Short mmCIF file of C-alpha atoms in Angstrom, two decimals:
data_model
loop_
_atom_site.label_atom_id
_atom_site.label_comp_id
_atom_site.label_asym_id
_atom_site.label_seq_id
_atom_site.Cartn_x
_atom_site.Cartn_y
_atom_site.Cartn_z
CA MET B 4 0.01 -0.10 -0.01
CA LYS B 5 1.21 3.55 -0.70
CA VAL B 6 0.14 6.29 1.69
CA PHE B 7 0.51 10.06 1.38
CA HIS B 8 0.33 11.78 4.74
CA GLY B 9 0.09 15.74 4.82
CA ILE B 10 0.38 18.49 5.00
CA ILE B 11 0.60 19.58 8.74
CA GLU B 12 2.62 17.62 11.24
CA ILE B 13 0.94 17.69 14.74
CA ALA B 14 2.75 16.51 17.75
CA GLY B 15 5.05 14.15 15.56
CA GLN B 16 2.04 11.91 14.79
CA MET B 17 2.39 12.03 11.18
CA GLY B 18 5.95 10.80 11.20
CA ILE B 19 5.25 7.99 13.78
CA LEU B 20 2.30 6.85 11.83
CA CYS B 21 4.32 6.72 8.67
CA GLY B 22 7.27 5.01 10.45
CA ALA B 23 4.67 2.32 11.68
CA LEU B 24 3.27 1.85 8.31
CA LYS B 25 6.63 1.41 6.56
CA ARG B 26 7.60 -1.04 9.42
CA LYS B 27 4.68 -3.25 8.11
CA GLY B 28 6.10 -3.09 4.49
CA ASN B 29 4.02 -0.15 3.17
CA ILE B 30 5.28 2.94 1.43
CA ALA B 31 4.46 5.99 3.50
CA VAL B 32 5.55 9.45 3.42
CA GLY B 33 4.72 12.49 5.53
CA TYR B 34 4.85 15.83 3.86
CA ASN B 35 5.10 18.73 6.24
CA THR B 36 4.51 22.35 5.53
CA PHE B 37 4.27 23.23 9.10
CA HIS B 38 7.76 24.10 10.63
CA THR B 39 8.10 24.70 14.24
CA TYR B 40 10.91 24.75 16.92
CA LEU B 41 9.93 21.24 17.76
CA GLY B 42 12.00 20.07 14.91
CA TYR B 43 10.09 16.99 13.79
CA LYS B 44 11.75 14.98 10.87
CA ASP B 45 11.57 11.30 11.26
CA HIS B 46 9.74 9.79 8.01
CA LEU B 47 8.91 13.40 7.03
CA ILE B 48 9.73 15.46 3.82
CA ASN B 49 9.65 18.87 5.26
CA THR B 50 8.65 20.96 2.25
CA ASP B 51 6.20 23.70 1.24
CA ALA B 52 2.69 23.88 -0.09
CA VAL B 53 4.09 25.38 -3.42
CA GLU B 54 5.98 22.39 -4.31
CA LEU B 55 3.41 19.99 -3.16
CA ARG B 56 1.15 21.77 -5.68
CA GLU B 57 3.77 21.63 -8.33
CA THR B 58 4.11 17.97 -7.99
CA PHE B 59 0.49 16.97 -7.01
CA LYS B 60 -0.21 15.11 -10.26
CA HIS B 61 2.63 12.53 -9.56
CA PHE B 62 1.17 12.08 -5.95
CA LEU B 63 -2.21 11.56 -7.48
CA ASN B 64 -0.87 8.96 -9.93
CA PHE B 65 1.19 7.23 -7.21
CA TYR B 66 -0.40 6.99 -3.79
CA ASP B 67 -3.34 4.67 -3.10
CA ILE B 68 -4.52 6.54 0.08
CA PHE B 69 -4.38 10.20 1.03
CA HIS B 70 -4.31 10.75 4.83
CA TYR B 71 -4.80 14.46 5.63
CA HIS B 72 -4.37 16.09 8.95
CA TYR B 73 -5.91 19.05 10.86
CA GLY B 74 -8.42 19.93 8.38
CA ALA B 75 -5.82 21.01 5.62
CA SER B 76 -5.24 19.50 2.08
CA ILE B 77 -2.81 20.59 -0.41
CA PHE B 78 -4.86 23.30 -2.35
CA ILE B 79 -6.50 26.05 -0.40
CA ASP B 80 -9.75 25.48 -2.28
CA HIS B 81 -9.51 21.65 -1.79
CA ASP B 82 -9.10 21.06 -5.62
CA ASP B 83 -6.93 18.14 -4.64
CA LEU B 84 -9.85 16.43 -2.93
CA GLN B 85 -11.92 16.65 -5.94
CA MET B 86 -9.06 15.12 -8.15
CA ILE B 87 -8.51 12.39 -5.58
CA LYS B 88 -12.29 11.50 -5.68
CA LYS B 89 -12.44 11.77 -9.41
CA LYS B 90 -9.51 9.34 -9.73
CA GLY B 91 -11.02 6.89 -7.30
CA LYS B 92 -8.25 6.93 -4.75
CA LYS B 93 -9.06 6.71 -1.11
CA VAL B 94 -8.87 9.79 1.19
CA ILE B 95 -9.29 10.31 4.98
CA MET B 96 -9.08 13.20 7.17
CA HIS B 97 -7.57 13.26 10.75
CA HIS B 98 -8.92 15.81 13.13
CA TRP B 99 -6.61 16.58 16.16
CA GLY B 100 -8.83 18.94 18.37
CA ASN B 101 -8.21 22.62 18.07
CA ASP B 102 -9.10 22.59 14.30
CA VAL B 103 -12.58 21.35 15.10
CA ARG B 104 -13.54 22.18 18.75
CA PHE B 105 -16.64 24.11 18.57
CA HIS B 106 -16.49 26.63 21.36
CA ASP B 107 -20.11 26.14 22.80
CA MET B 108 -20.06 22.44 22.38
CA ALA B 109 -16.71 22.18 24.29
CA ARG B 110 -18.18 23.91 27.24
CA ILE B 111 -21.15 21.49 27.52
CA ASN B 112 -19.46 19.15 29.85
CA ASN B 113 -16.42 21.34 30.70
CA PRO B 114 -16.34 24.43 32.64
CA TYR B 115 -12.59 24.94 32.22
CA VAL B 116 -11.95 24.33 28.50
CA TYR B 117 -10.00 27.06 26.81
CA THR B 118 -10.85 27.19 23.00
CA GLY B 119 -9.15 30.52 22.04
CA ASP B 120 -6.90 28.74 19.50
CA SER B 121 -9.97 27.19 17.51
CA PRO B 122 -11.42 29.13 14.55
CA SER B 123 -15.02 30.53 14.94
CA ASN B 124 -17.95 28.09 15.19
CA ASP B 125 -18.99 29.27 11.78
CA ALA B 126 -15.60 28.68 10.12
CA ILE B 127 -15.25 25.30 11.63
CA HIS B 128 -18.76 24.36 10.35
CA GLN B 129 -17.96 25.64 6.86
CA LYS B 130 -14.73 23.77 6.78
CA LEU B 131 -16.17 20.36 7.98
CA THR B 132 -19.14 20.78 5.48
CA THR B 133 -16.82 21.43 2.51
CA LEU B 134 -14.21 18.64 3.52
CA SER B 135 -16.95 15.99 4.12
CA LYS B 136 -18.29 16.54 0.57
CA TYR B 137 -15.20 14.78 -0.73
CA ILE B 138 -14.00 12.81 2.23
CA PRO B 139 -16.47 10.13 3.62
CA GLU B 140 -14.44 9.14 6.76
CA ALA B 141 -12.42 10.69 9.36
CA ILE B 142 -10.12 9.88 12.21
CA VAL B 143 -9.86 11.53 15.68
CA GLN B 144 -7.64 10.71 18.56
CA ASP B 145 -10.23 10.31 21.40
CA TYR B 146 -13.88 10.65 22.52
CA GLU B 147 -13.25 14.24 23.42
CA VAL B 148 -12.89 15.22 19.61
CA LEU B 149 -15.33 12.67 18.27
CA PRO B 150 -18.60 14.64 18.92
CA TYR B 151 -17.38 17.92 17.09
CA VAL B 152 -17.03 15.84 13.79
CA GLU B 153 -19.12 12.76 14.01
CA LYS B 154 -22.27 14.31 12.32
CA TYR B 155 -20.18 15.74 9.25
CA TYR B 156 -18.69 12.34 8.11
CA ARG B 157 -20.21 8.96 7.26
CA LYS B 158 -17.99 7.22 9.69
CA VAL B 159 -15.37 8.56 12.25
CA HIS B 160 -12.83 6.16 13.70
CA VAL B 161 -11.06 6.75 16.97
CA LEU B 162 -7.37 6.08 16.82
CA PRO B 163 -5.29 6.58 19.83
CA LEU B 164 -2.11 8.83 19.70
CA ALA B 165 0.77 6.74 18.59
CA ILE B 166 4.34 6.56 20.21
CA ASP B 167 7.62 4.91 19.27
CA LEU B 168 8.53 3.24 22.57
CA ARG B 169 12.17 2.67 21.25
CA ASN B 170 12.82 6.42 21.95
CA PHE B 171 11.30 6.30 25.52
CA GLN B 172 13.28 3.96 28.10
CA PRO B 173 11.26 3.97 31.42
CA SER B 174 13.04 5.68 34.31
CA TYR B 175 10.58 5.29 37.37
CA PRO B 176 10.62 7.91 40.08
CA ASN B 177 13.28 7.18 42.77
CA ILE B 178 11.17 6.62 46.08
CA GLU B 179 14.24 7.70 48.14
CA LYS B 180 14.34 11.13 46.33
CA LYS B 181 14.11 13.99 48.85
CA LYS B 182 13.40 16.80 46.57
CA PRO B 183 11.11 15.68 43.82
CA LEU B 184 11.18 17.44 40.35
CA ILE B 185 7.74 18.61 39.09
CA LEU B 186 7.74 19.26 35.23
CA HIS B 187 5.32 21.09 32.97
CA ALA B 188 5.90 21.74 29.33
CA PRO B 189 3.24 24.19 28.08
CA THR B 190 3.50 24.40 24.10
CA ASN B 191 0.41 26.43 24.64
CA PRO B 192 0.08 27.94 28.19
CA LYS B 193 -3.50 29.00 27.88
CA PHE B 194 -4.55 25.79 26.51
CA LYS B 195 -2.77 23.78 29.23
CA GLY B 196 -3.86 26.03 32.16
CA THR B 197 -0.02 26.79 32.90
CA ALA B 198 -1.12 30.04 35.12
CA ILE B 199 -3.28 27.80 37.42
CA ILE B 200 -0.83 24.95 37.65
CA GLU B 201 2.05 27.36 38.60
CA GLY B 202 -0.34 29.26 41.10
CA ALA B 203 -0.79 25.84 42.89
CA ILE B 204 2.82 25.06 42.65
CA ASP B 205 3.62 28.30 44.31
CA GLN B 206 1.29 27.69 47.10
CA LEU B 207 2.83 24.51 47.96
CA ARG B 208 6.47 25.75 48.05
CA ASP B 209 6.33 26.78 51.78
CA SER B 210 5.14 23.39 52.92
CA TYR B 211 6.90 20.89 50.70
CA GLU B 212 10.53 20.35 49.42
CA PHE B 213 10.51 20.14 45.69
CA GLU B 214 11.90 21.68 42.43
CA TYR B 215 9.74 22.94 39.55
CA LYS B 216 10.79 23.27 35.99
CA ARG B 217 8.91 24.84 33.13
CA ILE B 218 9.99 23.64 29.60
CA GLU B 219 9.23 25.82 26.57
CA LYS B 220 10.62 26.46 23.10
CA MET B 221 12.82 23.39 23.16
CA ARG B 222 13.40 20.88 20.33
CA HIS B 223 11.27 17.79 21.19
CA SER B 224 14.38 15.44 21.48
CA GLN B 225 15.86 17.74 24.05
CA VAL B 226 12.33 17.97 25.96
CA VAL B 227 12.21 14.20 26.32
CA ALA B 228 15.83 14.11 27.71
CA LEU B 229 14.55 16.43 30.45
CA TYR B 230 11.25 14.62 31.15
CA LYS B 231 13.52 11.64 32.20
CA GLU B 232 14.71 13.56 35.18
CA ALA B 233 11.02 14.28 36.49
CA ASP B 234 9.17 12.64 39.38
CA ILE B 235 5.87 14.27 38.50
CA ILE B 236 4.57 15.62 35.27
CA VAL B 237 1.80 17.97 34.84
CA ASP B 238 0.24 17.93 31.27
CA GLN B 239 -2.91 19.86 30.65
CA ILE B 240 -5.86 20.55 33.17
CA LEU B 241 -8.44 22.37 31.15
CA CYS B 242 -8.99 20.34 27.88
CA GLY B 243 -10.60 17.38 29.33
CA SER B 244 -8.65 14.74 27.66
CA TYR B 245 -4.93 13.92 27.49
CA GLY B 246 -2.41 14.74 24.99
CA LEU B 247 1.07 13.64 23.72
CA LEU B 248 2.94 14.82 26.80
CA SER B 249 0.81 12.52 28.93
CA VAL B 250 1.54 9.56 26.62
CA GLU B 251 5.22 10.28 26.65
CA SER B 252 5.54 10.99 30.48
CA MET B 253 3.64 7.60 30.97
CA ALA B 254 6.11 5.85 28.46
CA LEU B 255 8.98 7.28 30.56
CA GLY B 256 7.36 5.71 33.70
CA LYS B 257 6.34 9.12 35.21
CA PRO B 258 3.07 9.96 37.03
CA VAL B 259 1.19 12.43 35.19
CA ILE B 260 -1.58 14.72 36.34
CA THR B 261 -4.14 15.59 33.51
CA PHE B 262 -7.74 16.59 33.51
CA ILE B 263 -10.03 13.75 32.20
CA ARG B 264 -13.80 15.06 31.79
CA PRO B 265 -15.85 12.74 34.21
CA ASP B 266 -18.21 11.78 31.19
CA LEU B 267 -15.16 10.57 29.29
CA VAL B 268 -13.40 8.55 31.93
CA SER B 269 -15.18 5.42 30.85
CA LYS B 270 -14.51 5.72 27.22
CA PHE B 271 -10.72 5.08 28.01
CA PRO B 272 -9.45 1.72 29.10
CA ALA B 273 -10.00 1.23 32.81
CA SER B 274 -6.25 0.90 33.25
CA LEU B 275 -5.47 4.46 32.48
CA PRO B 276 -3.36 5.62 35.61
CA ILE B 277 -3.51 9.41 34.85
CA VAL B 278 -4.10 11.41 38.16
CA ASN B 279 -7.13 13.45 37.19
CA GLY B 280 -6.60 16.89 38.18
CA ASN B 281 -8.66 20.16 37.23
CA PRO B 282 -8.28 23.72 38.22
CA ASP B 283 -10.18 22.99 41.40
CA ASN B 284 -8.23 20.17 42.56
CA ILE B 285 -4.82 20.55 41.00
CA LYS B 286 -3.19 21.66 44.34
CA LYS B 287 -4.56 18.59 46.25
CA LYS B 288 -3.38 16.27 43.59
CA LEU B 289 0.12 17.76 43.58
CA LYS B 290 0.07 17.39 47.16
CA MET B 291 -0.85 13.76 47.26
CA LEU B 292 1.82 13.04 44.93
CA LEU B 293 4.41 15.02 46.83
CA GLU B 294 3.49 13.19 49.98
CA ASN B 295 3.55 9.69 48.34
CA PRO B 296 6.85 8.60 46.78
CA LEU B 297 5.49 4.96 46.55
CA LYS B 298 2.33 6.07 44.71
CA ARG B 299 4.51 8.13 42.22
CA ASN B 300 6.67 5.14 41.40
CA SER B 301 3.59 2.59 41.14
CA LEU B 302 1.75 5.12 38.97
CA GLY B 303 5.01 5.40 36.67
CA ILE B 304 4.87 1.61 36.36
CA MET B 305 1.30 1.34 35.45
CA GLY B 306 1.59 4.19 32.96
CA ARG B 307 4.38 2.48 31.13
CA ARG B 308 2.32 -0.75 30.89
CA TYR B 309 -0.71 1.28 29.72
CA VAL B 310 1.27 2.97 27.00
CA GLU B 311 2.52 -0.19 25.68
CA GLU B 312 -1.04 -1.66 25.50
CA VAL B 313 -2.77 1.39 24.00
CA HIS B 314 -0.38 3.79 22.27
CA ASP B 315 2.55 1.70 21.04
CA ARG B 316 2.95 2.65 17.37
CA ASN B 317 2.95 -1.09 16.18
CA ILE B 318 -0.63 -1.51 17.72
CA VAL B 319 -1.84 1.89 16.57
CA GLY B 320 -0.32 1.03 13.07
CA ASP B 321 -2.39 -1.98 12.83
CA LYS B 322 -5.68 -0.29 13.80
CA LEU B 323 -4.76 2.28 11.05
CA LEU B 324 -4.20 -0.40 8.57
CA SER B 325 -7.56 -1.85 9.31
CA ILE B 326 -9.17 1.57 9.00
CA TYR B 327 -7.54 1.90 5.53
CA SER B 328 -8.69 -1.68 4.56
CA GLN B 329 -12.33 -0.64 5.43
CA LEU B 330 -11.97 2.50 3.23
CA PHE B 331 -11.38 -0.10 0.35
CA LYS B 332 -14.36 -2.22 1.28
CA GLY B 333 -16.52 0.87 1.32
CA ARG B 334 -15.89 1.42 -2.49
CA MET R 18 7.08 -8.70 5.55
CA VAL R 19 10.01 -6.38 4.71
CA SER R 20 10.44 -3.38 6.87
CA LEU R 21 10.82 -0.27 4.80
CA GLU R 22 11.37 1.89 7.97
CA LYS R 23 14.95 2.91 7.05
CA LYS R 24 13.94 3.99 3.59
CA MET R 25 12.89 7.34 2.35
CA PHE R 26 10.72 7.59 -0.92
CA PHE R 27 10.80 10.50 -3.39
CA LEU R 28 8.51 11.40 -6.30
CA PRO R 29 9.73 13.37 -9.13
CA TYR R 30 10.35 16.97 -8.85
CA LYS R 31 10.46 17.18 -12.69
CA LEU R 32 9.32 14.57 -15.17
CA TYR R 33 9.43 14.30 -18.80
CA ALA R 34 8.54 11.00 -20.52
CA LYS R 35 8.00 10.63 -24.16
CA LYS R 36 8.77 7.99 -26.85
CA ASP R 37 11.96 6.33 -25.75
CA LYS R 38 13.23 8.94 -23.24
CA LEU R 39 12.53 9.73 -19.50
CA LEU R 40 13.93 12.79 -17.93
CA VAL R 41 13.56 12.80 -14.12
CA SER R 42 15.04 14.73 -11.33
CA PHE R 43 14.18 14.69 -7.54
CA ASN R 44 14.50 17.23 -4.69
CA LEU R 45 16.67 15.53 -2.16
CA ALA R 46 17.88 18.69 -0.46
CA VAL R 47 15.21 18.15 1.98
CA ILE R 48 16.87 15.10 3.53
CA PRO R 49 17.99 16.32 7.09
CA LYS R 50 21.73 17.14 7.09
CA ASP R 51 22.41 14.83 9.87
CA MET R 52 21.08 11.82 7.98
CA LYS R 53 23.49 9.52 6.18
CA VAL R 54 22.64 8.20 2.86
CA LYS R 55 23.58 4.60 2.13
CA ALA R 56 22.27 3.93 -1.16
CA ILE R 57 19.81 5.39 -3.80
CA GLU R 58 17.90 3.41 -6.25
CA LEU R 59 15.70 4.82 -8.98
CA HIS R 60 12.71 2.55 -9.55
CA ILE R 61 11.05 2.72 -13.05
CA PRO R 62 7.63 0.71 -13.43
CA LEU R 63 8.04 -1.25 -16.92
CA ILE R 64 4.97 -2.37 -18.86
CA LYS R 65 4.98 -5.93 -19.83
CA SER R 66 7.13 -6.73 -22.84
CA ASN R 67 8.29 -9.76 -24.28
CA GLU R 68 11.65 -8.42 -25.28
CA ALA R 69 14.78 -7.45 -23.57
CA HIS R 70 15.62 -3.79 -23.86
CA ILE R 71 18.97 -1.94 -23.43
CA VAL R 72 18.70 0.93 -21.13
CA LYS R 73 21.11 3.84 -21.14
CA VAL R 74 21.19 6.11 -18.16
CA ALA R 75 22.84 9.57 -18.67
CA GLU R 76 23.53 12.32 -16.19
CA ILE R 77 21.93 15.63 -17.16
CA THR R 78 24.37 18.45 -16.62
CA GLU R 79 22.26 21.64 -17.52
CA GLY R 80 18.88 23.00 -16.39
CA TRP R 81 15.69 21.97 -17.78
CA SER R 82 12.03 21.90 -17.32
CA GLU R 83 8.97 20.31 -18.82
CA GLU R 84 8.28 23.66 -20.60
CA THR R 85 11.82 24.17 -21.91
CA ILE R 86 11.88 20.65 -23.42
CA LYS R 87 8.68 21.58 -25.33
CA LEU R 88 10.57 24.83 -26.83
CA VAL R 89 14.12 23.74 -27.36
CA GLY R 90 14.21 19.94 -26.85
CA ILE R 91 15.78 17.71 -24.42
CA PRO R 92 19.07 19.06 -22.92
CA LYS R 93 22.24 18.37 -24.99
CA GLU R 94 24.50 18.44 -22.01
CA ARG R 95 24.70 14.95 -20.53
CA ARG R 96 27.02 11.78 -20.40
CA VAL R 97 26.24 8.36 -20.25
CA VAL R 98 27.01 6.65 -16.83
CA GLN R 99 25.39 3.19 -17.06
CA ILE R 100 24.05 0.89 -19.66
CA VAL R 101 21.85 -1.99 -18.25
CA LYS R 102 19.64 -4.74 -19.93
CA SER R 103 16.16 -5.23 -18.88
CA ILE R 104 14.74 -8.92 -19.20
CA PRO R 105 11.42 -10.11 -20.97
CA GLN R 106 8.44 -9.47 -18.65
CA GLN R 107 10.23 -7.49 -16.20
CA ARG R 108 7.84 -5.38 -14.03
CA GLU R 109 10.18 -2.83 -12.67
CA LEU R 110 13.67 -1.43 -13.58
CA ILE R 111 15.80 -0.70 -10.47
CA ILE R 112 19.00 1.66 -11.28
CA ASN R 113 21.58 2.36 -8.53
CA VAL R 114 22.03 6.04 -8.52
CA THR R 115 24.00 6.35 -5.33
CA ALA R 116 26.98 7.98 -7.13
CA PHE R 117 24.79 11.11 -7.38
CA HIS R 118 23.87 11.40 -3.73
CA LYS R 119 26.40 14.28 -2.85
CA LYS R 120 25.56 16.38 -5.74
CA TRP R 121 21.69 15.80 -5.53
CA ARG R 122 21.48 16.65 -1.85
CA VAL R 123 23.14 20.16 -2.03
CA LYS R 124 20.35 22.07 -3.66
CA LYS R 125 17.28 21.09 -5.73
CA ASP R 126 18.06 23.61 -8.45
CA ASN R 127 21.37 22.02 -8.92
CA ASN R 128 19.94 18.58 -9.36
CA TYR R 129 19.48 18.14 -13.02
CA GLY R 130 18.60 14.46 -12.70
CA VAL R 131 19.04 11.76 -15.24
CA LEU R 132 17.87 10.83 -18.67
CA VAL R 133 16.99 7.32 -19.30
CA SER R 134 16.63 5.97 -22.69
CA ILE R 135 15.02 2.42 -23.28
CA LYS R 136 15.33 1.48 -26.92
CA ASN R 137 12.05 0.52 -28.65
CA LEU R 138 9.78 1.25 -25.70
CA ASP R 139 7.31 4.08 -25.48
CA LEU R 140 7.98 5.66 -22.14
CA GLY R 141 4.84 8.00 -22.24
CA TYR R 142 2.97 5.96 -19.79
CA LEU R 143 5.45 6.98 -16.94
CA GLU R 144 3.62 10.33 -16.79
CA ASN R 145 0.80 8.47 -15.05
CA LYS R 146 2.87 5.86 -13.44
CA PRO R 147 5.80 7.83 -12.14
CA PRO R 148 9.18 6.51 -11.41
CA PHE R 149 10.39 6.92 -7.78
CA LEU R 150 13.66 7.06 -5.73
CA VAL R 151 14.18 4.86 -2.73
CA VAL R 152 16.91 6.19 -0.46
CA ASP R 153 18.49 3.95 2.17
CA THR R 154 19.27 5.97 5.21
CA ILE R 155 20.98 5.53 8.54
#
């Protein structure tokens, strides 16, 4: 199978999925036009939209499946989608959250959510209406994102975030450590609730011995090296679901605090060991972990196991291939 | 199942295929600088033929585009670097072009690509079934 991925790399997922597909004998290439300080490059061709448009006719002739991400396709007016459809090739859209998070809908079950990075409701509606004219099926990462898009597509698949575990050797928190290290890496502080997290941390400084590091504007590979030193990692406490930082933290054997919306808890496997913290209880959750080194260690072990079962790229890759094969069956 | 994880795949940046000639170049300048290239193979899909064909591979040493070929013809400046023979019923021709890897990685505009001539075969079908490069990396 020959698979095109493009054109926006989000959290390294395009590259990881391409790597997983290639490992299983498929030709898969991620074409990325969104270049950030995170510096993703594995299994990617970092290019620009102009070159993609110039060479699109070859893509159209070569690839069997076009797997687009983040609501974007190669041509601004989505001419490529029309051509793909006309040619009888398969296409699927992978939505990641901020591209489709309707502001009002996000608040229904979540008083904390920040949606300032999402386009307006009208713009999201217009975009999804246009995309779904040409794209029958979509993928989302979890049940938080699912409701935003499910009424637009014939079918929406839930595919967990993928991780290449070879790059994450677990380093479980040392139960003897007297001054634990709390880490937080806000790629987007407003979305993650950084101010509230740091407010809670400040309040705990007088009562507990710990270090705190905020990691920002670093290449992804450098960030991962720093995570290894952590004893507690705080991901995002507003969105209502967990993201890549949580997955990577668990892979490294770290306990992680994230807010999982109460109505979504049952949608995840029961073994999910995330400490469920929101703006109202973040201080309490941090306190619990600071006071309990054994808990930090055992959550770390459970996290690694969870990620091996749910997020390993080989497992996710098999699920993705199954989604692709369903596209062909739905001819 | 053979893992293709260490391989990168490139589709043509420029392509011209007509009669017995294929001109093709690739943008390899996008390969990360810290990545080592072990080998590069040019894969050319073949249509079924009962005959064996002589295949000449020449390095193109001057600039060209699909448009300039229409105006002034195919580039004159080129040098033959390989001659191979296909076998009857062969589905794909694989040509080792590793020798070009340094030159092709520097800048896409300096990569003029190769001209492949296959005697007695109309290569026009390659416009719809493009050749591709497989780059082995470390």
